[in-house]
């Protein structure tokens, strides 16, 4: 038995690639092959923050372990996050992981961690960070298994093809169940998951991990409660059968997917740990396989080997396909391969107002390098920006850097005119990368500045906050002139108000949260709009005929110009489109935004002298309203996906209450000593839910919810919704 001090990194899999760009090393502090941009994504409370904290600790970026419940973790920057104990803002943190052997011994590997928020009110943050990651650790709670938000994050990761490792955390908790967690990943996520590191024991008897590939045990020393000292031993007799079975399952699963390992398996040739790992890496990167690691971040068991798995199995910037964008004018497809010598291309994925440094723009370099003093080009604004300062966040320190290389993540200080999702590139080679997509807000509230002074500052504050957060919207109510803020949930809006107060010193009163209803049409219809004023002097003449039909759900509003023979001259088509875009913001049922409709501009007429853009825009608005009235319009409401975790004895009450709330009950499953109840419930019925279930279950049930989709408001409730709106 030998005592091993962490971190020990197994590098065998990546060595061949590492040789290729040895030239790079002299310029850059970290070899590109060993850069990993990863996210840690999970359901709230599964343990992302604690896991991130431990990775920073073992990498030497921080010297003291922070605990979430003490409010000291470095990723939770914002005061209010500390207070609430949830991570609201995705912070990009860089750390160095030490290679302890192999050709890169002594050379540090770079791990950039994007701490993605677990609370569903902040899905935009998750989407945004997934866009710039190469791989992710999905953290699960070993007692709860797959929870609704883990499912959402998983689906989002699928959408962006992000390879994953699953970390089944909290194996020390009473009721921890590794098998159940794996099972729920297979059932609910349809994931091809197989353990590479099993937990050794559980609950109070969690001792460490079992390395399935090398058939070894990793046993943490009781003498060091920070988990820095562990021993590698043979697998204890009583665990041998489990490890053998896990090994056989793993080899079979990889053989099924991977030709190289499959061939060895068929020919009954030896499969070395290196070959098996290489196979796992290939299949993980192809998104066909998910290696699973069990452990406990809080009890400091298993985090080092989790990071080893990140290096072993998750792709680096060179392993992923080149970023794809388009030429801003011609829309021609352009690729931006990871290469320090390529033309500069990067994506600004996060804006942050730092109280000390000012406005920070976090960006990921896809191609080329960026140095202090360089000028970048923003194709959205057609503006150039000079880079005067570049920094990287290392735990709670802001480290000035001279150059940021391809595949890396850093922050620019002090540039203006930029929003989340902007591409920054070389002016001679402009490219627009596809920005992340964001869900629609489901809740809104009116806000009013308390004093005149607040009023002046409020505009600036709201503009800045909406630049930072694409799911946060600000607009003025058409009838009342009130300022309305809209977002992804009550907590989201509460935090925005809190930030307005703390960071911008704006005090505002808020109205009651309102549901963001929508409208859509259910039948095809034609519409005509005319604006004709020709009495004396220069008149107005616009005339537009449209056809509309429902779009499938989620497709949004689409507009097509089908005018032939110049009945509406080409130069007025953009004005017609603008009119249509404006018209759909105020539907004909209750003035709510219309979604999922297609509109063809089919005909119209013009006047040589009196026609102008404004006349066509207004005519188009009239035409849309006319058509929508005939197109059987309906009111839609946001439906939330709700999961309750409750002790069984309260299950009946919880179900009864969900029924009263117009909930559709889905799966009911037992998870450890709790029952998980899934339901889809209209958001309108969810106000005050936290208090209600607390009293129903004597505080022993918990729930989480997230926006799912929009559904038609039942006919008998429409009048009430509209009345409520009128008395707002
Ligand atoms: P996040 O919301 O996913 O970032 O989760 P946190 O890291 O904030 O953890 C939520 C709570 O679970 C905190 O009270 C942690 O101390 C606790 N926690 C995290 N990891 C573990 C673990 O491995 N075991 C146990 N028992 N508790 C944990």
XYZ file of C-alpha atoms and ligand atoms in Angstrom:
756
model
C 0.000 0.000 0.000
C 1.345 3.397 -0.845
C 0.047 6.759 0.261
C -0.651 9.037 -2.668
C -1.102 12.754 -2.323
C -3.651 14.354 -4.604
C -3.895 15.386 -7.293
C -2.815 12.343 -9.238
C -3.733 12.466 -12.872
C -3.810 9.580 -15.237
C -2.694 10.908 -18.566
C -2.208 7.787 -20.596
C -4.983 8.438 -23.055
C -4.016 11.855 -24.242
C -0.300 11.458 -24.753
C -0.326 10.665 -28.465
C -2.178 13.832 -29.334
C -0.127 15.873 -26.964
C 2.974 15.253 -29.054
C 1.492 16.895 -32.084
C 1.657 20.469 -31.025
C 4.698 20.544 -28.802
C 5.558 23.732 -30.684
C 2.607 25.439 -29.130
C 3.890 25.040 -25.650
C 6.567 27.659 -25.813
C 4.067 30.385 -26.591
C 1.174 29.343 -24.516
C 1.197 28.537 -20.838
C -0.929 25.423 -21.360
C -0.875 22.891 -24.191
C -4.073 23.135 -26.167
C -4.516 19.365 -26.042
C -4.846 19.578 -22.336
C -7.271 22.391 -22.131
C -10.741 21.417 -20.997
C -13.643 23.827 -21.046
C -16.223 22.185 -18.890
C -19.502 23.029 -17.275
C -20.885 21.616 -14.122
C -24.583 21.297 -14.609
C -27.231 19.986 -12.263
C -30.505 20.302 -10.475
C -30.322 22.866 -7.710
C -28.744 21.502 -4.536
C -27.245 18.451 -6.226
C -23.805 19.768 -5.324
C -22.338 21.712 -8.265
C -21.013 24.506 -6.125
C -19.422 22.140 -3.643
C -17.893 20.085 -6.462
C -16.496 23.214 -8.170
C -15.110 24.356 -4.873
C -13.334 21.049 -4.330
C -11.832 21.081 -7.832
C -10.434 24.555 -7.160
C -9.083 23.396 -3.840
C -7.327 20.311 -5.181
C -5.898 22.303 -8.105
C -4.375 24.751 -5.656
C -6.423 27.727 -6.899
C -7.764 28.237 -3.396
C -6.161 27.239 -0.172
C -9.173 26.942 2.009
C -12.219 24.854 1.366
C -15.376 26.907 1.198
C -18.676 25.483 2.256
C -21.929 26.449 0.679
C -23.794 26.570 3.963
C -21.169 28.967 5.341
C -21.580 31.218 2.330
C -17.897 31.233 1.428
C -17.626 29.494 -1.920
C -15.754 31.405 -4.593
C -18.121 30.712 -7.456
C -20.994 32.335 -5.614
C -19.839 35.851 -6.217
C -22.892 37.841 -5.638
C -23.879 38.697 -2.135
C -27.430 37.650 -2.695
C -26.286 34.333 -4.031
C -24.459 33.771 -0.827
C -27.597 34.648 1.041
C -29.755 32.367 -1.001
C -27.155 29.669 -1.361
C -27.781 29.285 -5.053
C -25.530 30.098 -7.922
C -27.233 32.628 -10.086
C -24.547 33.709 -12.436
C -22.375 31.482 -14.512
C -18.857 32.466 -13.563
C -15.990 31.259 -15.710
C -13.114 30.190 -13.543
C -9.740 28.978 -14.751
C -7.574 26.548 -12.848
C -4.508 24.442 -13.421
C -4.503 20.711 -12.885
C -1.179 19.024 -12.371
C 0.035 16.214 -14.560
C 1.900 13.922 -12.219
C 3.488 11.616 -14.783
C 4.055 10.996 -18.498
C 5.617 13.291 -21.089
C 3.764 16.295 -19.714
C 4.954 15.792 -16.174
C 5.229 19.173 -14.546
C 3.202 20.852 -17.272
C -0.089 22.051 -16.039
C -3.342 21.371 -17.713
C -5.904 24.091 -17.997
C -9.403 23.510 -16.802
C -11.897 26.305 -17.347
C -15.032 25.770 -15.353
C -18.254 27.439 -16.266
C -20.439 27.143 -13.211
C -23.908 26.756 -14.664
C -26.831 27.663 -12.440
C -29.151 24.944 -11.233
C -32.204 27.039 -10.647
C -34.544 26.853 -13.540
C -35.340 30.533 -13.439
C -31.942 30.870 -15.054
C -32.085 28.478 -17.982
C -30.651 31.227 -20.181
C -27.436 30.990 -18.237
C -27.336 27.253 -18.743
C -28.010 27.529 -22.484
C -25.446 30.230 -22.847
C -22.713 28.341 -21.080
C -23.441 25.061 -22.860
C -22.802 26.891 -26.100
C -19.173 27.538 -25.193
C -18.329 24.316 -23.412
C -16.634 21.275 -24.861
C -17.855 18.908 -22.169
C -19.768 18.821 -18.931
C -20.003 17.109 -15.605
C -23.645 16.429 -14.822
C -24.038 16.223 -11.068
C -26.826 14.114 -9.564
C -27.961 13.656 -6.010
C -27.599 9.969 -5.136
C -30.773 10.073 -3.058
C -32.986 11.794 -5.619
C -31.575 10.436 -8.889
C -32.703 12.357 -11.955
C -34.693 15.476 -11.012
C -36.639 17.720 -13.425
C -33.946 20.302 -13.852
C -31.292 17.664 -14.419
C -33.557 16.480 -17.209
C -33.805 19.966 -18.696
C -30.086 20.502 -18.541
C -29.536 17.081 -20.078
C -31.824 17.896 -22.991
C -30.068 21.206 -23.485
C -26.708 19.439 -23.470
C -28.070 17.027 -26.091
C -29.133 19.976 -28.209
C -25.612 21.368 -28.202
C -23.963 17.929 -28.473
C -22.032 18.367 -25.251
C -20.328 15.140 -24.141
C -20.839 14.371 -20.466
C -19.581 12.573 -17.433
C -22.152 11.847 -14.745
C -21.146 12.431 -11.149
C -23.464 10.722 -8.703
C -22.769 12.880 -5.686
C -23.872 12.690 -2.050
C -23.122 8.983 -1.732
C -22.620 9.732 1.972
C -26.274 10.679 2.483
C -28.759 8.407 4.150
C -30.751 6.735 1.385
C -28.006 7.171 -1.235
C -28.635 4.654 -3.995
C -26.114 4.394 -6.821
C -28.010 1.723 -8.759
C -31.312 3.612 -8.551
C -29.595 6.783 -9.779
C -28.091 4.979 -12.758
C -31.422 3.359 -13.460
C -33.231 6.679 -13.421
C -30.666 8.093 -15.861
C -31.352 5.231 -18.230
C -35.114 5.487 -17.903
C -35.608 9.228 -17.801
C -32.714 10.446 -19.896
C -32.357 7.448 -22.166
C -28.647 7.711 -21.479
C -26.133 4.950 -22.116
C -24.509 5.205 -18.688
C -21.960 2.803 -17.202
C -19.814 3.327 -14.118
C -16.054 3.766 -14.425
C -15.628 4.631 -10.748
C -17.998 2.995 -8.301
C -18.529 4.349 -4.815
C -16.830 2.186 -2.216
C -19.501 1.822 0.428
C -22.222 4.364 1.083
C -23.779 6.611 3.701
C -21.573 6.656 6.824
C -19.512 3.829 5.381
C -18.424 5.605 2.216
C -14.691 4.975 2.101
C -13.708 6.023 -1.394
C -14.070 4.604 -4.886
C -13.562 1.440 -6.882
C -11.658 1.960 -10.128
C -13.472 -0.372 -12.514
C -10.929 -0.110 -15.335
C -7.807 -0.828 -13.296
C -9.646 -3.001 -10.773
C -8.271 -1.073 -7.825
C -9.694 0.548 -4.718
C -9.090 4.189 -3.826
C -9.386 4.488 -0.092
C -9.338 7.882 1.568
C -7.360 8.274 4.733
C -9.318 8.956 7.904
C -6.427 11.102 9.117
C -7.032 13.826 6.537
C -10.526 15.223 6.436
C -9.758 17.333 3.361
C -9.471 14.242 1.221
C -5.963 15.018 -0.023
C -4.520 11.695 1.050
C -5.709 8.373 -0.252
C -4.354 4.924 -0.876
C -4.584 2.761 -3.955
C -5.121 -0.840 -2.937
C -6.341 -4.068 -4.397
C -10.087 -4.399 -4.428
C -11.220 -5.746 -1.041
C -12.491 -9.303 -1.289
C -16.124 -8.418 -0.560
C -16.247 -5.955 -3.488
C -14.499 -8.107 -6.077
C -17.678 -9.506 -7.595
C -19.174 -6.023 -8.031
C -16.045 -4.697 -9.720
C -15.788 -7.729 -12.004
C -19.391 -7.347 -13.054
C -19.003 -3.597 -13.623
C -15.858 -4.268 -15.671
C -17.570 -6.849 -17.862
C -20.581 -4.603 -18.363
C -18.312 -1.699 -19.285
C -16.251 -3.699 -21.768
C -19.406 -5.121 -23.351
C -21.010 -1.697 -23.615
C -17.922 -0.166 -25.231
C -17.404 -3.174 -27.534
C -20.931 -2.697 -28.819
C -20.117 0.853 -29.845
C -16.431 0.959 -30.582
C -14.869 -0.957 -33.473
C -11.359 -1.055 -32.024
C -12.323 -2.364 -28.610
C -15.049 -4.494 -30.185
C -12.511 -6.246 -32.395
C -10.227 -7.072 -29.469
C -13.238 -8.312 -27.538
C -14.358 -10.604 -30.353
C -10.882 -11.940 -30.928
C -10.539 -12.412 -27.188
C -7.343 -10.381 -27.160
C -6.329 -8.488 -24.030
C -7.887 -5.073 -23.650
C -5.427 -2.922 -21.737
C -6.717 -0.133 -19.513
C -5.247 2.369 -22.019
C -7.145 0.834 -24.939
C -10.345 0.630 -22.958
C -10.013 4.248 -21.856
C -9.338 5.329 -25.410
C -12.533 3.539 -26.484
C -14.530 5.173 -23.689
C -13.102 8.534 -24.710
C -14.080 8.078 -28.367
C -17.618 7.024 -27.507
C -18.072 9.713 -24.863
C -16.941 12.348 -27.334
C -19.345 10.913 -29.904
C -22.136 11.376 -27.354
C -22.960 7.694 -27.424
C -21.721 6.867 -23.970
C -21.649 8.499 -20.539
C -19.071 7.380 -17.970
C -20.388 7.499 -14.420
C -18.430 8.376 -11.292
C -19.777 7.986 -7.761
C -18.599 9.933 -4.746
C -19.243 12.720 -2.315
C -17.956 16.232 -2.901
C -18.909 17.353 0.581
C -17.107 14.455 2.281
C -14.121 14.945 -0.030
C -14.311 11.555 -1.616
C -13.760 11.060 -5.304
C -13.307 14.554 -6.712
C -9.706 14.023 -7.856
C -10.615 10.986 -9.905
C -13.600 12.828 -11.276
C -11.204 15.455 -12.660
C -8.990 12.702 -14.032
C -12.053 11.397 -15.832
C -12.599 14.890 -17.267
C -9.084 14.839 -18.702
C -9.394 11.238 -19.835
C -12.816 11.287 -21.440
C -14.064 14.765 -22.186
C -12.928 16.496 -25.370
C -10.544 19.406 -25.532
C -10.961 22.264 -28.012
C -9.078 20.289 -30.680
C -11.449 17.355 -30.439
C -14.618 19.206 -31.212
C -15.811 20.162 -34.689
C -14.860 23.716 -35.714
C -17.287 26.454 -34.688
C -19.590 27.323 -37.561
C -20.794 30.776 -38.490
C -21.695 32.763 -41.545
C -20.365 35.681 -43.506
C -22.550 38.595 -42.304
C -23.492 39.843 -45.795
C -23.477 36.809 -48.054
C -24.601 34.352 -45.325
C -22.017 31.978 -46.715
C -21.050 29.274 -44.203
C -17.637 29.736 -42.548
C -15.783 27.462 -40.150
C -13.497 28.617 -37.358
C -11.186 25.705 -36.509
C -9.271 25.744 -33.234
C -5.851 27.047 -34.177
C -3.651 29.741 -32.653
C -2.558 30.736 -36.151
C -6.111 31.049 -37.490
C -8.013 34.319 -37.914
C -9.465 35.577 -34.695
C -13.019 34.502 -33.938
C -14.704 34.440 -30.530
C -18.121 34.435 -28.898
C -19.085 36.810 -26.089
C -21.201 34.559 -23.892
C -21.557 36.484 -20.684
C -21.662 40.102 -19.609
C -21.016 41.032 -16.076
C -20.858 44.352 -14.239
C -18.037 43.855 -11.792
C -18.060 46.385 -8.957
C -14.245 46.687 -9.006
C -13.219 46.243 -12.602
C -16.333 47.485 -14.426
C -18.060 45.802 -17.335
C -16.588 42.370 -18.043
C -17.280 40.472 -21.219
C -16.553 36.762 -20.933
C -15.644 35.268 -24.263
C -14.495 32.002 -25.720
C -11.840 32.099 -28.409
C -12.590 29.603 -31.150
C -9.782 30.529 -33.497
C -6.675 32.736 -33.418
C -5.397 34.664 -30.426
C -6.245 37.979 -28.818
C -3.701 40.246 -27.149
C -3.899 43.437 -25.196
C -3.850 46.371 -27.617
C -5.512 44.408 -30.452
C -8.633 45.662 -32.158
C -11.644 43.398 -32.603
C -14.648 43.786 -34.874
C -18.282 43.236 -33.928
C -20.223 42.340 -37.099
C -23.592 43.001 -35.412
C -22.812 46.652 -34.747
C -20.226 47.092 -37.519
C -17.999 48.631 -34.859
C -14.377 48.153 -33.935
C -13.256 47.915 -30.302
C -9.749 48.223 -28.920
C -8.856 45.750 -26.205
C -7.116 47.571 -23.394
C -7.313 44.936 -20.724
C -7.739 41.161 -20.616
C -8.272 39.153 -17.475
C -8.921 35.644 -16.328
C -10.814 34.774 -13.201
C -8.925 32.384 -10.991
C -11.129 31.628 -8.033
C -11.781 35.049 -6.510
C -8.755 36.727 -8.128
C -8.828 38.685 -11.354
C -5.573 37.925 -13.104
C -4.367 40.267 -15.867
C -3.168 38.411 -18.963
C -1.459 39.637 -22.144
C -2.813 37.099 -24.598
C -5.707 34.696 -24.777
C -5.173 31.683 -27.049
C -7.541 29.609 -29.150
C -9.768 27.301 -27.171
C -9.480 29.382 -24.019
C -11.890 31.493 -22.023
C -11.137 34.967 -20.667
C -12.785 38.318 -20.047
C -12.349 41.694 -21.709
C -12.583 44.749 -19.513
C -14.231 47.970 -20.540
C -15.772 47.552 -23.967
C -19.136 49.042 -24.781
C -21.789 48.291 -27.380
C -21.819 44.591 -26.841
C -24.512 42.120 -25.835
C -24.572 38.477 -24.965
C -24.211 36.299 -28.032
C -22.155 38.786 -30.065
C -19.281 37.518 -32.162
C -15.968 39.344 -31.888
C -13.677 38.711 -34.831
C -11.078 39.979 -37.267
C -12.424 42.865 -39.349
C -10.910 41.478 -42.545
C -12.573 38.112 -41.982
C -15.989 38.890 -40.523
C -18.023 35.965 -39.223
C -21.272 35.722 -37.281
C -21.417 32.749 -34.955
C -24.823 31.381 -34.153
C -25.896 32.944 -30.876
C -27.468 30.735 -28.206
C -31.263 30.417 -28.226
C -33.303 31.608 -25.267
C -36.759 30.700 -23.980
C -39.620 33.202 -23.783
C -40.422 34.884 -20.462
C -43.378 33.418 -18.561
C -43.918 36.052 -15.936
C -44.014 39.832 -15.848
C -44.552 42.656 -13.384
C -44.955 46.388 -13.507
C -42.296 48.431 -11.728
C -42.354 52.034 -10.733
C -39.436 54.106 -9.495
C -39.938 55.433 -5.962
C -38.556 58.917 -6.591
C -37.732 61.127 -9.541
C -34.068 60.391 -8.985
C -34.760 56.670 -9.155
C -36.631 57.190 -12.379
C -33.594 58.582 -14.140
C -31.351 55.760 -13.009
C -33.909 53.031 -13.612
C -33.741 53.278 -17.391
C -29.971 52.809 -17.386
C -30.144 49.959 -14.896
C -32.808 48.068 -16.833
C -30.995 48.499 -20.092
C -27.751 47.164 -18.640
C -29.443 44.220 -16.965
C -31.304 43.234 -20.110
C -28.081 43.408 -22.102
C -26.542 40.944 -19.684
C -29.489 38.599 -19.582
C -31.346 37.786 -22.785
C -34.285 36.181 -20.952
C -34.951 39.384 -19.066
C -37.123 41.754 -21.088
C -38.231 45.321 -20.460
C -41.051 47.077 -22.258
C -43.662 49.757 -21.836
C -47.300 48.753 -21.476
C -49.223 49.892 -24.526
C -52.242 51.278 -22.642
C -50.995 52.279 -19.212
C -47.485 53.443 -20.103
C -46.111 51.460 -17.152
C -42.657 49.899 -17.295
C -43.032 46.120 -17.393
C -40.244 43.681 -16.663
C -40.560 40.074 -17.783
C -38.520 36.980 -17.014
C -38.384 33.282 -16.291
C -39.967 33.195 -12.847
C -40.714 35.115 -9.681
C -37.234 34.530 -8.314
C -35.659 35.769 -11.528
C -37.541 39.073 -11.314
C -36.914 39.368 -7.604
C -33.209 39.045 -8.218
C -33.319 41.642 -10.978
C -34.978 44.093 -8.587
C -32.466 43.241 -5.942
C -29.606 43.895 -8.346
C -31.189 47.189 -9.414
C -31.179 48.232 -5.813
C -27.717 46.985 -4.875
C -25.733 47.698 -7.993
C -27.537 50.677 -9.448
C -29.065 52.138 -6.276
C -32.508 52.281 -7.828
C -35.447 51.855 -5.517
C -38.632 50.680 -7.194
C -42.079 49.466 -6.240
C -43.219 46.348 -7.975
C -46.704 45.260 -8.925
C -48.042 41.750 -8.518
C -46.353 39.214 -10.762
C -48.483 38.585 -13.828
C -48.562 35.565 -16.051
C -47.113 36.135 -19.491
C -50.078 34.839 -21.508
C -49.752 34.350 -25.230
C -52.135 34.065 -28.130
C -52.158 32.000 -31.248
C -54.485 31.255 -34.142
C -56.101 27.908 -34.882
C -57.400 28.338 -38.445
C -56.208 29.856 -41.715
C -57.614 33.254 -42.686
C -57.159 36.212 -45.029
C -56.846 39.814 -43.965
C -56.809 43.174 -45.670
C -55.563 46.517 -44.409
C -55.775 49.916 -46.036
C -54.506 53.301 -45.042
C -55.811 55.764 -47.551
C -55.989 59.511 -46.873
C -56.144 61.614 -49.960
C -57.996 64.766 -49.033
C -55.867 67.768 -49.973
C -52.064 68.015 -49.935
C -49.836 64.996 -49.855
C -51.829 61.949 -48.803
C -51.155 58.497 -47.382
C -51.633 55.319 -49.339
C -50.880 51.807 -48.182
C -52.797 48.656 -49.003
C -51.790 45.170 -47.908
C -53.455 41.780 -48.254
C -52.149 38.843 -46.238
C -52.909 35.194 -45.660
C -52.173 33.540 -42.343
C -52.213 30.001 -40.998
C -51.146 28.366 -37.724
C -47.503 27.307 -37.383
C -46.579 24.202 -35.464
C -45.892 24.910 -31.794
C -42.436 26.333 -31.154
C -41.870 27.518 -34.718
C -42.626 31.139 -33.834
C -43.748 33.790 -36.282
C -42.658 33.355 -39.868
C -43.270 35.866 -42.646
C -42.956 35.387 -46.375
C -43.318 37.833 -49.221
C -45.409 36.356 -52.048
C -46.345 39.557 -53.830
C -46.053 39.263 -57.604
C -46.014 41.861 -60.315
C -44.927 44.666 -58.031
C -48.402 45.318 -56.610
C -46.513 46.302 -53.487
C -43.201 47.774 -54.674
C -40.131 45.985 -53.287
C -38.990 48.982 -51.286
C -42.146 48.820 -49.133
C -41.863 45.131 -48.271
C -39.530 45.731 -45.272
C -42.078 48.257 -43.920
C -44.848 45.656 -44.308
C -42.735 43.105 -42.434
C -42.078 45.625 -39.688
C -45.817 46.244 -39.404
C -46.468 42.508 -39.100
C -43.764 42.130 -36.441
C -45.366 44.942 -34.482
C -48.886 43.618 -34.920
C -48.051 40.199 -33.492
C -46.918 41.798 -30.240
C -50.522 42.687 -29.450
C -52.984 39.917 -30.259
C -56.700 40.383 -30.783
C -57.904 38.298 -27.808
C -56.331 40.177 -24.916
C -53.467 42.151 -26.407
C -50.938 39.391 -25.604
C -48.093 38.438 -27.869
C -49.052 36.078 -30.691
C -46.870 33.019 -31.247
C -46.617 30.289 -33.860
C -48.320 31.779 -36.905
C -47.240 32.059 -40.519
C -48.038 35.161 -42.524
C -47.777 35.503 -46.291
C -47.892 38.978 -47.772
C -49.834 38.169 -50.941
C -51.100 41.336 -52.562
C -51.884 45.021 -52.213
C -51.717 48.216 -54.181
C -49.829 51.503 -54.142
C -50.027 55.090 -55.225
C -47.180 56.793 -57.068
C -47.209 59.908 -54.924
C -49.008 59.109 -51.680
C -47.429 55.756 -50.767
C -44.718 55.714 -48.131
C -43.204 53.302 -45.603
C -45.368 54.396 -42.705
C -48.566 53.923 -44.696
C -47.554 50.375 -45.641
C -46.495 49.563 -42.127
C -49.867 50.651 -40.735
C -51.754 48.890 -43.517
C -49.882 45.677 -42.667
C -50.831 46.062 -38.991
C -54.499 46.446 -39.951
C -54.282 43.457 -42.275
C -52.848 41.221 -39.548
C -55.486 42.286 -37.007
C -58.195 41.677 -39.593
C -56.876 38.205 -40.386
C -56.295 37.181 -36.763
C -59.886 38.049 -35.841
C -61.078 35.538 -38.423
C -58.442 32.914 -37.656
C -60.111 31.508 -34.508
C -57.615 33.078 -32.088
C -57.096 31.484 -28.659
C -55.430 32.435 -25.403
C -52.412 30.373 -24.259
C -50.971 30.027 -20.765
C -47.556 28.810 -19.597
C -47.559 25.293 -18.184
C -44.944 24.347 -15.629
C -43.364 20.977 -15.123
C -43.513 20.360 -11.382
C -41.833 17.671 -9.321
C -42.680 17.098 -5.703
C -40.570 15.055 -3.357
C -42.715 13.985 -0.465
C -42.779 11.386 2.290
C -45.365 8.820 1.304
C -47.872 9.722 3.999
C -48.500 13.127 2.387
C -48.772 11.826 -1.141
C -52.592 11.792 -1.141
C -52.841 15.410 0.021
C -50.225 16.564 -2.458
C -52.066 14.856 -5.317
C -55.416 16.299 -4.261
C -53.924 19.765 -4.136
C -52.332 19.380 -7.583
C -55.712 18.314 -8.973
C -57.345 21.426 -7.573
C -54.664 23.417 -9.343
C -55.653 21.960 -12.729
C -52.536 19.791 -12.621
C -52.095 16.787 -14.892
C -50.409 14.136 -12.807
C -47.618 12.216 -14.518
C -45.299 9.575 -13.084
C -45.307 8.735 -9.376
C -42.159 6.942 -8.284
C -40.565 6.034 -5.020
C -37.031 7.299 -4.560
C -35.378 6.078 -1.412
C -37.724 6.947 1.412
C -39.533 9.625 -0.612
C -42.104 9.658 -3.376
C -41.518 11.770 -6.454
C -44.702 13.108 -8.020
C -44.495 14.633 -11.479
C -47.152 16.954 -12.801
C -47.842 19.603 -15.381
C -49.577 22.570 -13.835
C -50.582 25.961 -15.263
C -48.318 28.670 -13.849
C -51.431 30.682 -12.977
C -52.259 28.070 -10.345
C -48.786 27.940 -8.821
C -48.727 31.194 -6.905
C -48.288 30.547 -3.213
C -47.494 26.895 -3.840
C -44.417 26.853 -1.614
C -46.500 27.877 1.406
C -49.296 25.494 0.512
C -47.174 22.375 0.373
C -45.278 23.382 3.452
C -48.493 23.352 5.433
C -49.820 20.222 3.721
C -46.751 18.216 4.659
C -45.580 19.881 7.868
C -42.643 21.256 5.899
C -41.422 17.837 4.771
C -42.147 18.021 1.053
C -40.133 20.019 -1.425
C -40.786 20.840 -5.034
C -39.188 22.312 -8.070
C -40.686 23.630 -11.249
C -39.669 24.820 -14.641
C -41.458 26.228 -17.689
C -42.542 23.451 -20.011
C -44.778 24.747 -22.799
C -47.834 26.876 -23.589
C -51.349 25.446 -23.676
C -54.764 26.849 -24.483
C -56.560 28.443 -21.522
C -59.798 26.504 -20.905
C -62.719 28.381 -22.419
C -64.512 28.906 -19.096
C -61.473 30.742 -17.667
C -60.739 33.096 -20.553
C -63.131 35.802 -19.380
C -61.576 35.818 -15.908
C -58.072 36.174 -17.335
C -59.157 39.077 -19.514
C -61.024 40.778 -16.630
C -57.968 40.554 -14.464
C -55.945 42.186 -17.180
C -58.403 45.073 -17.450
C -58.239 45.821 -13.744
C -54.435 45.694 -13.560
P -25.744 23.343 -6.003
O -27.038 24.034 -5.740
O -25.889 22.216 -6.966
O -24.600 24.259 -6.306
O -25.389 22.539 -4.661
P -24.438 22.944 -3.482
O -23.031 22.600 -3.786
O -24.752 24.339 -3.085
O -24.922 21.912 -2.399
C -26.221 21.937 -1.852
C -26.203 21.399 -0.454
O -25.834 20.037 -0.489
C -25.197 22.102 0.454
O -25.738 22.204 1.737
C -24.001 21.174 0.430
O -23.238 21.257 1.608
C -24.686 19.830 0.305
N -23.821 18.850 -0.380
C -23.105 19.007 -1.515
N -22.434 17.882 -1.819
C -22.758 16.988 -0.870
C -22.369 15.629 -0.621
O -21.579 15.005 -1.319
N -22.926 15.043 0.478
C -23.792 15.688 1.314
N -24.269 15.019 2.352
N -24.144 16.956 1.121
C -23.651 17.602 0.049
